[in-house]
Short mmCIF file of C-alpha atoms in Angstrom, two decimals:
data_model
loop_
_atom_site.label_atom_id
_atom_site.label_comp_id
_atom_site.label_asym_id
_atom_site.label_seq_id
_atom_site.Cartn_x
_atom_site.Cartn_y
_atom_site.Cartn_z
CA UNK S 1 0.00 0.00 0.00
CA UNK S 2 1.47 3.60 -0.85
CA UNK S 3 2.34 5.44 1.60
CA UNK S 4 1.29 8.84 1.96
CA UNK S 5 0.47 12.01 4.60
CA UNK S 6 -2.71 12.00 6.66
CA UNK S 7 -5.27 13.90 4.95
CA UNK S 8 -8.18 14.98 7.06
CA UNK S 9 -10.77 15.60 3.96
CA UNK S 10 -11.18 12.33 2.49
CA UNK S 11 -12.40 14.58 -0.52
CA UNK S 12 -9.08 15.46 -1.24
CA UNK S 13 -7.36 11.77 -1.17
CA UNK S 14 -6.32 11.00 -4.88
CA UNK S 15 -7.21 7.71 -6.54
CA UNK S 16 -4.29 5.25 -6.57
CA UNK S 17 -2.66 4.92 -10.27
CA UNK S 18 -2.20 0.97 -10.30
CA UNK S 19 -3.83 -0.01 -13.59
CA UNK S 20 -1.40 -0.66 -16.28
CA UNK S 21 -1.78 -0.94 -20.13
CA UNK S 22 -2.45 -4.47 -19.99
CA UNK S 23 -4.90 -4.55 -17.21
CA UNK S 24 -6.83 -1.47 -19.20
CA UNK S 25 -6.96 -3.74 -22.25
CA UNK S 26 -8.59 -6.38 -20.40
CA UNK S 27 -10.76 -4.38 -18.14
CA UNK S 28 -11.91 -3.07 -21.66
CA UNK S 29 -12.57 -6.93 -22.70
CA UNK S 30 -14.14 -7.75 -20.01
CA UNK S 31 -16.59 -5.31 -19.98
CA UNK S 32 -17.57 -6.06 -23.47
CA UNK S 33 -17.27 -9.89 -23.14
CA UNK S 34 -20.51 -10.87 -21.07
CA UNK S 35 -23.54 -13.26 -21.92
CA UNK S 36 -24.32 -12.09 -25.81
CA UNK S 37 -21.40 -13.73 -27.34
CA UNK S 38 -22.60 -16.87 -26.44
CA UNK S 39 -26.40 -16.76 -27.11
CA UNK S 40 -27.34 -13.28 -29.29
CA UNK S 41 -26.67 -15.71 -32.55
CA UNK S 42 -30.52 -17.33 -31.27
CA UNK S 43 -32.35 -14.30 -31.95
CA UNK S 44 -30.24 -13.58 -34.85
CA UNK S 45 -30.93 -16.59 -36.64
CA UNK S 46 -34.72 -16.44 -35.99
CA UNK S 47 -35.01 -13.58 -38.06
CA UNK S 48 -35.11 -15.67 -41.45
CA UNK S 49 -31.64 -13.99 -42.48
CA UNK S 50 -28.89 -16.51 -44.00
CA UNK S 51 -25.87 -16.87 -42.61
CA UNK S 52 -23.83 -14.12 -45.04
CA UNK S 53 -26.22 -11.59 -43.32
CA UNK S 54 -25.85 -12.66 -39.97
CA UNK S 55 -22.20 -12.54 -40.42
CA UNK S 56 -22.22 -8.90 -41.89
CA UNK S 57 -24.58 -7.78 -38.99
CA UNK S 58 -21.43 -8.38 -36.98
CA UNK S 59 -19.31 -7.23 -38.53
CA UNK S 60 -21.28 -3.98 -39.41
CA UNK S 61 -22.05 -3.59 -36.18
CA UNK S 62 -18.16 -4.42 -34.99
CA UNK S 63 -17.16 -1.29 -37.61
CA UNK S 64 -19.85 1.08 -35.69
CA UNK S 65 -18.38 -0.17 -32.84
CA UNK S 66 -14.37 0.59 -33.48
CA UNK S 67 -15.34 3.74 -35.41
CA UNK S 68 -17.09 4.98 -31.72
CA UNK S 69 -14.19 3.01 -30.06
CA UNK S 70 -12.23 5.61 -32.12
CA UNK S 71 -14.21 8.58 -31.05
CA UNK S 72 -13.77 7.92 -27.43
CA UNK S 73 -10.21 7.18 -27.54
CA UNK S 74 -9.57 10.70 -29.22
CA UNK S 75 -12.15 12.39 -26.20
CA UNK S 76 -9.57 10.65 -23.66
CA UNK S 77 -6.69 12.82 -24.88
CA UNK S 78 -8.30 15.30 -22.82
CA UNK S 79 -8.46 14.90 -19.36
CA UNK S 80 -6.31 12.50 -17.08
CA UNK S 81 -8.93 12.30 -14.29
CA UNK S 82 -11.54 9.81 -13.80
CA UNK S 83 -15.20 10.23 -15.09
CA UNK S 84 -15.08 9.16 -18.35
CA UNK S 85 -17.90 10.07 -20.67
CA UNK S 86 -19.42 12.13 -17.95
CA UNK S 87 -16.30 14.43 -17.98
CA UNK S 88 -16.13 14.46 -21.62
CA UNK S 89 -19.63 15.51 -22.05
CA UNK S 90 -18.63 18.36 -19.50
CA UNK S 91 -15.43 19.57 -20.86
CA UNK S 92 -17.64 19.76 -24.73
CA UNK S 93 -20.60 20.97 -23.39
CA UNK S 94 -20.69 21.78 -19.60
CA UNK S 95 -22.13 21.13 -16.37
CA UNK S 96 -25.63 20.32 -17.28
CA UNK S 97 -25.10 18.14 -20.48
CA UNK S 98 -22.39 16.34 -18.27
CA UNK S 99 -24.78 15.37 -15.26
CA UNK S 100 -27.51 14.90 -17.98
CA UNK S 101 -26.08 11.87 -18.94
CA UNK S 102 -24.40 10.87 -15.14
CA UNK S 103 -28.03 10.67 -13.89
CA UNK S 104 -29.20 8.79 -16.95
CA UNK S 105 -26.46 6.66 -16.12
CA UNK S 106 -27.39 6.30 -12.43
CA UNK S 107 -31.16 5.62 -12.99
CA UNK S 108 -31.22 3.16 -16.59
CA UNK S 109 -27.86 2.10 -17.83
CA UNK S 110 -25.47 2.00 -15.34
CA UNK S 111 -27.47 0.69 -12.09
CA UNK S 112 -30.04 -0.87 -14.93
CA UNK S 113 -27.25 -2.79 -16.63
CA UNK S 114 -25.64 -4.11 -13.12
CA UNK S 115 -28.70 -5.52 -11.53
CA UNK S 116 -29.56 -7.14 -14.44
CA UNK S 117 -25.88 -8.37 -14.97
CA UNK S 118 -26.29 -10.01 -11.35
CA UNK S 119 -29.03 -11.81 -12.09
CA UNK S 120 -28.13 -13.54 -14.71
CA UNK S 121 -25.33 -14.25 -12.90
CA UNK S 122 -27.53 -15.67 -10.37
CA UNK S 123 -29.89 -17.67 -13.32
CA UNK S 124 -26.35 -19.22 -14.47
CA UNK S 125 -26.08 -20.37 -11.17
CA UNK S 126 -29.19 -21.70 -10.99
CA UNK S 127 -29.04 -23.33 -14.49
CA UNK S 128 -26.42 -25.95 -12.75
CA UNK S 129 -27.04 -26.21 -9.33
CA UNK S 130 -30.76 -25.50 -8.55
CA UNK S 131 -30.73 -22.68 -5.87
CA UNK S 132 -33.64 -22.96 -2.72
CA UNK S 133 -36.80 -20.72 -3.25
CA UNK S 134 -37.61 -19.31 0.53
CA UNK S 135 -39.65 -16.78 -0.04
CA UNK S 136 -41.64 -18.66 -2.61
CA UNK S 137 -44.99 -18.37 -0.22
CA UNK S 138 -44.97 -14.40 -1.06
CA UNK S 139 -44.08 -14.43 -4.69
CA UNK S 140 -47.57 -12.82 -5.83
CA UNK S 141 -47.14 -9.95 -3.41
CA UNK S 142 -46.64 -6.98 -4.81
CA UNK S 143 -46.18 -3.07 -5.12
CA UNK S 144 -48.60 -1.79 -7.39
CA UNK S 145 -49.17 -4.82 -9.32
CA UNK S 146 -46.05 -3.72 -11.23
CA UNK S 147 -42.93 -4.80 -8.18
CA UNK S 148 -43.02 -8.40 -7.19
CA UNK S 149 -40.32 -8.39 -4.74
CA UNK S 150 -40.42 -11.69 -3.54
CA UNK S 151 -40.72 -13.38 -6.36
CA UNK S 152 -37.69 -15.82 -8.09
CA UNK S 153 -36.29 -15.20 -4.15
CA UNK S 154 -33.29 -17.52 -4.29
CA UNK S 155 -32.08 -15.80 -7.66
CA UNK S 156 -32.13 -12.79 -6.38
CA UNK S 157 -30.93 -13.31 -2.94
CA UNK S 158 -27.56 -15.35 -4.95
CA UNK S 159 -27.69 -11.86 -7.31
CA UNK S 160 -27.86 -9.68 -3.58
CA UNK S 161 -24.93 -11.49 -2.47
CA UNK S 162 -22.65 -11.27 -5.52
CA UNK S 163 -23.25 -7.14 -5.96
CA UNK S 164 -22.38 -7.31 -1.72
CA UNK S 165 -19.41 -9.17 -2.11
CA UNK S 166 -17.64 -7.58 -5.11
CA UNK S 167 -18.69 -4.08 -3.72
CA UNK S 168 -16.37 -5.02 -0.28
CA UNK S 169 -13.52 -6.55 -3.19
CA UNK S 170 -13.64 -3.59 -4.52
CA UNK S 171 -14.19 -1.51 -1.56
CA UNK S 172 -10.85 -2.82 -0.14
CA UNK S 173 -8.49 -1.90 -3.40
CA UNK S 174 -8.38 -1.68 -7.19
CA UNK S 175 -5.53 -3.73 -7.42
CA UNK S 176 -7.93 -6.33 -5.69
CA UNK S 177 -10.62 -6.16 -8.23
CA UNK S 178 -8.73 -5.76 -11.35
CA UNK S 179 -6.52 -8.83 -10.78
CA UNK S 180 -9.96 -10.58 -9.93
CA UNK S 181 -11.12 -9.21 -13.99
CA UNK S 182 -7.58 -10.25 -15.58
CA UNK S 183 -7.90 -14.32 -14.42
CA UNK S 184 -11.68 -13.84 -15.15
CA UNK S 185 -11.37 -12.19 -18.35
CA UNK S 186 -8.16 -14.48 -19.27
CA UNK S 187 -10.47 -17.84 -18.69
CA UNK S 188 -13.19 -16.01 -20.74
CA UNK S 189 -10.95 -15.30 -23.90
CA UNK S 190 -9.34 -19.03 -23.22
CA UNK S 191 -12.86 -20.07 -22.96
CA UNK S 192 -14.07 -18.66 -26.31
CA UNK S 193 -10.94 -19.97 -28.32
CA UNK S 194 -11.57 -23.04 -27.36
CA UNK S 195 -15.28 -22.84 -28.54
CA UNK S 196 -13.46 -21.19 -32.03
CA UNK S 197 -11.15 -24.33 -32.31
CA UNK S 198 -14.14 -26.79 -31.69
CA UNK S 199 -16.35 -25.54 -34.76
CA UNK S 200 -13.50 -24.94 -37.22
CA UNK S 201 -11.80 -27.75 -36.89
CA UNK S 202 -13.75 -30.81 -35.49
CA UNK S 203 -16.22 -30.79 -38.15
CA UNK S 204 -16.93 -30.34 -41.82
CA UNK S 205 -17.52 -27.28 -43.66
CA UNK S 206 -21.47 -26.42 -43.78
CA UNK S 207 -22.49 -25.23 -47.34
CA UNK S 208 -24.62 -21.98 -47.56
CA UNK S 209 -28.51 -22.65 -46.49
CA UNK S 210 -30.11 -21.16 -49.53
CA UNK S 211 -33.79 -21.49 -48.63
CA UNK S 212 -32.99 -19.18 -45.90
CA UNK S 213 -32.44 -16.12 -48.20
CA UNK S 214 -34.73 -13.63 -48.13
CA UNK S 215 -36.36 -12.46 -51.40
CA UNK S 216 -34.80 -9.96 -53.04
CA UNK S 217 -38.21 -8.10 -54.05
CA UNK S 218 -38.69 -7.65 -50.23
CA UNK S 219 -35.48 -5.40 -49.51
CA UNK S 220 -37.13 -2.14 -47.64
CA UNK S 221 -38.19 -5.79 -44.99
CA UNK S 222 -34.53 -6.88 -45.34
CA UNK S 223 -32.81 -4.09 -44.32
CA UNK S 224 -34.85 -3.61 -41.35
CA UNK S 225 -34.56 -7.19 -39.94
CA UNK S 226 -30.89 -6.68 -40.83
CA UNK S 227 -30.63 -3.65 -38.72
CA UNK S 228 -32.97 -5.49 -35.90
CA UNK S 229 -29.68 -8.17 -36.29
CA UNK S 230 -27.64 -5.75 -35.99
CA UNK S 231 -28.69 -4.42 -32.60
CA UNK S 232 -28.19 -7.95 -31.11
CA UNK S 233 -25.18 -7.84 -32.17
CA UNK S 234 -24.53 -3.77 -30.78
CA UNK S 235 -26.01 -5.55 -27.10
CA UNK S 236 -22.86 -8.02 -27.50
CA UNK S 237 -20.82 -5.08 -27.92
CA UNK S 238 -21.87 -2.65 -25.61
CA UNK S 239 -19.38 -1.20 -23.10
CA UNK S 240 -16.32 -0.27 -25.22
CA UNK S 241 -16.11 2.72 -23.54
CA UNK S 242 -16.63 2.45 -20.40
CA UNK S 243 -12.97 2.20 -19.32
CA UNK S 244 -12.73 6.31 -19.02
CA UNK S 245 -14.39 6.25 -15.69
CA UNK S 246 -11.56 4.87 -14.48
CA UNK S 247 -8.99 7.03 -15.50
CA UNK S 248 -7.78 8.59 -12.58
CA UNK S 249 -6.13 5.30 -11.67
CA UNK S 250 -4.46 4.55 -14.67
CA UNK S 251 -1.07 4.59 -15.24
CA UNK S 252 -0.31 7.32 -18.57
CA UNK S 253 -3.49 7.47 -19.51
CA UNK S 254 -3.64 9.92 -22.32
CA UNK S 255 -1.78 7.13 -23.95
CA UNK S 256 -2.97 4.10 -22.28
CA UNK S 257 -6.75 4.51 -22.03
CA UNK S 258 -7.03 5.52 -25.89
CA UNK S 259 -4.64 2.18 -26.58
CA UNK S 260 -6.56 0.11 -24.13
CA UNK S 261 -10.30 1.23 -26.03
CA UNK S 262 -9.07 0.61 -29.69
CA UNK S 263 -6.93 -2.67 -28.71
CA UNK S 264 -9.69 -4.46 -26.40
CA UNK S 265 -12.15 -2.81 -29.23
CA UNK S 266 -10.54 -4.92 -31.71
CA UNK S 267 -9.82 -8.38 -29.65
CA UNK S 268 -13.00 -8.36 -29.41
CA UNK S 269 -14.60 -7.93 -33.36
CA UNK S 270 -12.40 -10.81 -33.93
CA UNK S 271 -13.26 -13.15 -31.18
CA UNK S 272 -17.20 -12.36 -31.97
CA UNK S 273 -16.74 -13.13 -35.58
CA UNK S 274 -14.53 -16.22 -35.21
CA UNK S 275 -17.17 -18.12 -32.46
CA UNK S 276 -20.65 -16.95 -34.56
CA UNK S 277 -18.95 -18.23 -37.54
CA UNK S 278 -18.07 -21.24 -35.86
CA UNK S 279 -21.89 -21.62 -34.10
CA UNK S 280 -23.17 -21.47 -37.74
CA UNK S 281 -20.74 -24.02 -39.27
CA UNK S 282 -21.19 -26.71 -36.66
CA UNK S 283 -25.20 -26.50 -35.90
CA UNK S 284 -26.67 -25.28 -38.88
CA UNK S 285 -29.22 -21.55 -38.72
CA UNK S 286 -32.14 -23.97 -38.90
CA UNK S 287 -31.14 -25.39 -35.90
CA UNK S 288 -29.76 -22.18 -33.97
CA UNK S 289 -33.15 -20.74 -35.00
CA UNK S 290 -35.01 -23.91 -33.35
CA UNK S 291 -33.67 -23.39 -29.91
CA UNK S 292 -35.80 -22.20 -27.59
CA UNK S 293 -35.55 -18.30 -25.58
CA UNK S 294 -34.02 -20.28 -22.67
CA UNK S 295 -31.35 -22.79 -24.34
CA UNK S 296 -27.94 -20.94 -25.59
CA UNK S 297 -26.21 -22.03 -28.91
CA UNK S 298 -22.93 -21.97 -27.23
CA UNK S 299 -24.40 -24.60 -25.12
CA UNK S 300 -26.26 -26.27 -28.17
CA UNK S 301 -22.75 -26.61 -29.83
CA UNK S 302 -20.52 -28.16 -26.81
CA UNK S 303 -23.00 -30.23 -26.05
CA UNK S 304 -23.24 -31.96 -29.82
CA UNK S 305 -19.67 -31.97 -29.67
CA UNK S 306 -18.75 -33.00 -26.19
CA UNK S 307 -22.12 -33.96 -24.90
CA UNK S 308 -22.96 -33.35 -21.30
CA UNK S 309 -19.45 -32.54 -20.34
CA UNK S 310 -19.48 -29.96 -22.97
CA UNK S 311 -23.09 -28.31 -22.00
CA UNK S 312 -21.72 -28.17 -18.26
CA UNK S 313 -18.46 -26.66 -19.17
CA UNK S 314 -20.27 -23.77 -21.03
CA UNK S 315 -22.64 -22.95 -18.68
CA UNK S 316 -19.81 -22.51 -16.20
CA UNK S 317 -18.20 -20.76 -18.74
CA UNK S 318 -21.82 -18.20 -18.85
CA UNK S 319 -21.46 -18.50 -14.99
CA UNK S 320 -18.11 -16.80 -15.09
CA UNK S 321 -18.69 -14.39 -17.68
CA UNK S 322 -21.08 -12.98 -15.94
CA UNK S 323 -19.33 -12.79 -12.46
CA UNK S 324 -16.30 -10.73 -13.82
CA UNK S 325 -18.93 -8.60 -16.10
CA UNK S 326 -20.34 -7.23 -13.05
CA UNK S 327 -16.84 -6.77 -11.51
CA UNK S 328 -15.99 -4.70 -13.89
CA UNK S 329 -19.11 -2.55 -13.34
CA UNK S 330 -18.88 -2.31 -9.97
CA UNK S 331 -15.23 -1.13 -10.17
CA UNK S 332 -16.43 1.36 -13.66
CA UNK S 333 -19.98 2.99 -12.36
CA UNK S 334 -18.94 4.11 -8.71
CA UNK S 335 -15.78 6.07 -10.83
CA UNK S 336 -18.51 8.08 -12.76
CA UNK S 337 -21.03 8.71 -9.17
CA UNK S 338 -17.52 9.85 -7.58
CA UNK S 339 -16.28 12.26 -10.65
CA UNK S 340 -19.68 13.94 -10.54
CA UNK S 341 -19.98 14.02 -6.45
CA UNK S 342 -16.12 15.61 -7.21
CA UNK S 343 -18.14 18.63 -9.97
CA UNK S 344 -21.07 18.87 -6.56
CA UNK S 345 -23.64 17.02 -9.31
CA UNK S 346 -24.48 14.14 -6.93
CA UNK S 347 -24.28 13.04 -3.08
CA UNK S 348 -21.66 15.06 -1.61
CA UNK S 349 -20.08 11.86 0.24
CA UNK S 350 -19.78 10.01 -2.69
CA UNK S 351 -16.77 11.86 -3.37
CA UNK S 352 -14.37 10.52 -0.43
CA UNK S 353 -11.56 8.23 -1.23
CA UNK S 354 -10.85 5.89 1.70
CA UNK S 355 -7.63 6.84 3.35
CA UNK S 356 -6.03 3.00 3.59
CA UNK S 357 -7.47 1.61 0.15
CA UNK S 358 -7.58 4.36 -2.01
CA UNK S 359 -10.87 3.90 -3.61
CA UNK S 360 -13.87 5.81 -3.89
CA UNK S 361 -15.45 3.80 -1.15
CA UNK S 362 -18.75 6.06 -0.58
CA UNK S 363 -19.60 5.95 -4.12
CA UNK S 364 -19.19 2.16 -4.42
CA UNK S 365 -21.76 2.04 -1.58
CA UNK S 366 -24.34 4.40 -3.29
CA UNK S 367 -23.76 1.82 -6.22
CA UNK S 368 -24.53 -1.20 -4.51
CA UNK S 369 -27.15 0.32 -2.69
CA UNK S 370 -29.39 1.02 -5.62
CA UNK S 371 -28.38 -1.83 -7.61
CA UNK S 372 -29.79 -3.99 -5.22
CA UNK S 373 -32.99 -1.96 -4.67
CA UNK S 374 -33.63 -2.69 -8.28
CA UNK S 375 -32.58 -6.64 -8.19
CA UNK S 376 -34.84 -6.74 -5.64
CA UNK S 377 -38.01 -4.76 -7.47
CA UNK S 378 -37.21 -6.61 -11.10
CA UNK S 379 -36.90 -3.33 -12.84
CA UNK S 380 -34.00 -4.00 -14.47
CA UNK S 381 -35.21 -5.08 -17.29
CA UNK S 382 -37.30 -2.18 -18.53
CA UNK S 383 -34.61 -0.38 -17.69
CA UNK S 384 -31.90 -2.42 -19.95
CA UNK S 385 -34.62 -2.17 -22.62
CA UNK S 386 -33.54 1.32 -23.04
CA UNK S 387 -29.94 1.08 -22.46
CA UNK S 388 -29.21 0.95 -26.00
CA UNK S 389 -31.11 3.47 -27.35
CA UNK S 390 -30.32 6.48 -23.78
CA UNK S 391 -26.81 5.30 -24.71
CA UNK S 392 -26.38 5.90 -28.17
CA UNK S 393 -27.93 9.18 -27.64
CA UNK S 394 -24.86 10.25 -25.67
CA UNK S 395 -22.48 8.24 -28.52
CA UNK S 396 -23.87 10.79 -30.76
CA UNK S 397 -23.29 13.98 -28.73
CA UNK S 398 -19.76 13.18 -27.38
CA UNK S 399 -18.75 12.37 -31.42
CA UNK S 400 -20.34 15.74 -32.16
CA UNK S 401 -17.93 16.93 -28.94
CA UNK S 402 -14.93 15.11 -30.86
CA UNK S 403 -15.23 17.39 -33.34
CA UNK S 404 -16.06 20.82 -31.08
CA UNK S 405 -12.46 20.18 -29.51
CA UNK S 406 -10.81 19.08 -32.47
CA UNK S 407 -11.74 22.25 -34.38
CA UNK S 408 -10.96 24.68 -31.62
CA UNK S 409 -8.02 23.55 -30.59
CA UNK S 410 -8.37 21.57 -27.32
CA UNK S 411 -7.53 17.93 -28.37
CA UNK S 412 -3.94 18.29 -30.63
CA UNK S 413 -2.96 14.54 -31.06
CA UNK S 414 -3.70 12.56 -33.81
CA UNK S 415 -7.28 10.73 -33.88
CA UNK S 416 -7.47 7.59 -35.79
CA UNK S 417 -9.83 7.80 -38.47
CA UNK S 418 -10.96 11.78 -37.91
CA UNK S 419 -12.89 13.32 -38.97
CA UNK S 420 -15.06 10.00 -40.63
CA UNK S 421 -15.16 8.12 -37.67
CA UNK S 422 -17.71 10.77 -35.71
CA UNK S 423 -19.43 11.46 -38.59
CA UNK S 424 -20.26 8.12 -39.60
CA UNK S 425 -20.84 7.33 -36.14
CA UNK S 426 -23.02 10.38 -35.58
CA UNK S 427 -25.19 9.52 -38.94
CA UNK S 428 -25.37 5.96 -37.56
CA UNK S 429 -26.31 7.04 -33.68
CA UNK S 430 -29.42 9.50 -35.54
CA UNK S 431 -30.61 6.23 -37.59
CA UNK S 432 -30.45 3.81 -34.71
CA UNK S 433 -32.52 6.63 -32.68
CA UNK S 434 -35.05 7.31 -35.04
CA UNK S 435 -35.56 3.61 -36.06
CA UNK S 436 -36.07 2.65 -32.40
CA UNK S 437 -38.25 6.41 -32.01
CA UNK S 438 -40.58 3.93 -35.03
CA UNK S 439 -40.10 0.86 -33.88
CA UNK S 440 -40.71 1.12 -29.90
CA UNK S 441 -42.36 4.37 -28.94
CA UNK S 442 -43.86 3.43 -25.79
CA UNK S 443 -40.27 2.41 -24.48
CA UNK S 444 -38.43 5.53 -26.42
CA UNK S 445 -40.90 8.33 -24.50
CA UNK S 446 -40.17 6.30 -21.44
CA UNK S 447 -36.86 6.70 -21.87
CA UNK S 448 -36.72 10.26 -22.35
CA UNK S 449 -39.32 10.69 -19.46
CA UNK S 450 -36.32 8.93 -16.98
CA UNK S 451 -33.70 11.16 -18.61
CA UNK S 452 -35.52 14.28 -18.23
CA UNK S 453 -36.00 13.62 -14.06
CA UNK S 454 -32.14 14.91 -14.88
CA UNK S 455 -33.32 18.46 -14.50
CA UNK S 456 -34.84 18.88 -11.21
CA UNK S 457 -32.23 16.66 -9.88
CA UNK S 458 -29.48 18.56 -11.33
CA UNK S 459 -30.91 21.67 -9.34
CA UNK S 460 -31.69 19.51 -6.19
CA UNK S 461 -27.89 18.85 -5.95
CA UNK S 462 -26.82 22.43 -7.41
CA UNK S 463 -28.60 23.69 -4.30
CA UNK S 464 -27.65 21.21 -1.63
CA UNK S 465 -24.07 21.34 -2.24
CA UNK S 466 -23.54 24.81 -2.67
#
């Protein structure tokens, strides 16, 4: 542990810089790398598309994906302090913009995405060794007719415990919950080769399924089932740049957290293409498209390969993927509630660092605290419904910041790809917006009803921490 004076204002304790280039790259993985890789191909191949579609609909979606990978990495070049899209957002646009999307990230994506990141976790679990049900008596009690607390109890008392027990990981040391993400991620990538290896090379190649492509006289339908492909795929994706909020505890980060983006970025296009392309070749679409919401073609192709040792291997495989996914968002989201309770845009606590560990222990707490409060009311997923679409919104305005501070001035370095890599991702974000504006209304004004709750907050804390 470093060494340092006794500071009586724990506000004023920096973050530890322990996380090396390496580490970055992986926390970067990690993040990415959770449940989608191994079962988004389902969905995918139930939308009638052939398997040349599916295929470009990741790797589309894996272009989108570097070109914003891009976009973020050049926004990193301009602070070196933790906060990541939340203090790029305020550098381009200010206070307001900033906490605009910190307290979209507090009540749908961030808090959303972790609680439902734990239970799956939990379902994983579940899916091998069948977890007790004690609160089974009260499962039709409820709040409203819309919370059912109680019900799936042992699921989300497992989920409870794993958000409680990272949280005090974390609590006590990044070095401690970073090393826990590197063996994690490590087994993940090992774990996904050796799916790769298993459907190129144990088995023949598959030919083409021809009566599975879609009429060419129908192309205004095929392009939007192909985009509906593609935002499976995006879901598999998701979290590429999430590494910012962390930072302040990076070693050289204007070099390393831009490296660590485009690098993990990348490991990761090529991993997802390599293991779809392997589902298809060993079962078949018509098959992938057979399996039911609740069976996982990763699964499906073990087990035909391997048989029951294969199927129990991958679902401990899901089982960990899941685990160090939610480390890595307990260690990322508390950095964002800490950089904005640093700007006086949240709880003014949640910007102490403890004085042994070095970590922004208060805002970890406020973390766990909520995530759990929505494990607990089953939420989550309406909330992860609109994670997507809330955070391409802000993809869109920090590319359109990309370009504010490249044109006057404030970011100087090189940025790969500029200036097509914000536009196209800009165009890209608007499409994705409007489409889901067309597609799911209901869930889009919801959306922007959650986000807009922003502006009373953001006065709430404006006058509380003045």
């Amino acid at each position: 542990m470093n060494e340092m004076p006794e500071i009586t204002d724990q506000t004023k304790i920096p973050l530890n810089r322990a996380i090396g280039l390496t580490t970055a790259i992986l926390l970067v993985a990690g993040n990415i790398i959770g449940t989608g890789v191994f079962k988004k191909i389902v969905p995918m191949a139930q939308t009638g598309l052939n398997e040349w579609y599916i295929i470009a609909a990741w790797i589309l979606a894996g272009i989108i994906t570097l070109l914003g990978a891009f976009t973020i990495a050049g926004l990193s070049k301009l602070t070196t302090v933790s906060g990541g899209m939340y203090e790029y957002m305020r550098l381009c646009f200010g206070n307001f913009s900033a906490f605009f999307l910190g307290w979209t990230g507090f009540t749908i994506f961030c808090s959303g995405s972790m609680a439902a990141i734990a239970f799956i976790f939990a379902q994983s679990v579940n899916s091998i060794i069948p977890l007790p049900n004690p609160l089974a008596h009260f499962k039709d009690l409820s709040i409203g007719d819309f919370i059912f607390p109680f019900a799936d109890s042992g699921i989300k008392i497992l989920a409870l415990a794993a958000i409680a027990l990272l949280t005090w990981l974390n609590y006590r040391g990044v070095k401690k919950g970073t090393l826990l993400n590197n063996i994690v991620t490590g087994t993940k990538i090992l774990g996904i080769l050796f799916l790769i290896v298993l459907g190129l090379f144990f088995f023949g190649r598959l030919e083409p399924n021809n009566t599975m492509q879609l009429v060419v006289s129908e192309k205004t339908g095929t392009i939007s089932i192909f985009f509906g492909a593609m935002l499976s795929a995006f879901w598999a994706y998701d979290g590429f740049a999430n590494v910012g909020f962390v930072t302040g505890e990076i070693k050289n980060p204007k070099r390393n957290v831009a490296m660590a983006i485009i690098t993990g970025v990348s490991i990761v296009i090529v991993l997802y293409l390599l293991v779809n392309y392997a589902y298809i070749k060993t079962l078949g679409l018509k098959q992938i498209a057979g399996l039911s919401e609740n069976n996982i073609a990763a699964t499906a192709m073990a087990s035909s390969i391997l048989g029951n040792g294969g199927k129990t291997l991958i679902s401990f495989l899901i089982m960990l993927s899941s685990l160090g996914t939610l480390n890595v968002v307990i260690i990322f989201y508390a950095r964002l509630y800490f950089r904005m309770a640093q700007e006086k845009a949240f709880f003014k606590s949640a910007a102490k660092v403890h004085p042994v560990y070095r970590t922004p222990y208060m805002a970890l707490i406020y973390s766990m605290v909520w995530g759990m409060i929505l494990v607990v009311s089953g939420t989550f997923d309406k909330l992860t419904d609109m994670a997507i679409f809330s955070g391409f919104l802000f993809y869109a305005l920090l590319a359109v910041g990309l370009i504010k501070m490249k044109r006057n001035g404030a970011i100087k370095e090189i940025v790969a790809c500029y200036p097509w890599a914000p536009i196209i991702f800009i165009l890209f974000s608007i499409g994705l917006l409007i489409s889901t504006f067309i597609n799911q209304p209901k869930l889009s004004f919801i959306g922007l009803g959650l986000m807009l709750t922003s502006i009373p907050f953001y006065y709430f804390f404006k006058r509380m921490n003045k």
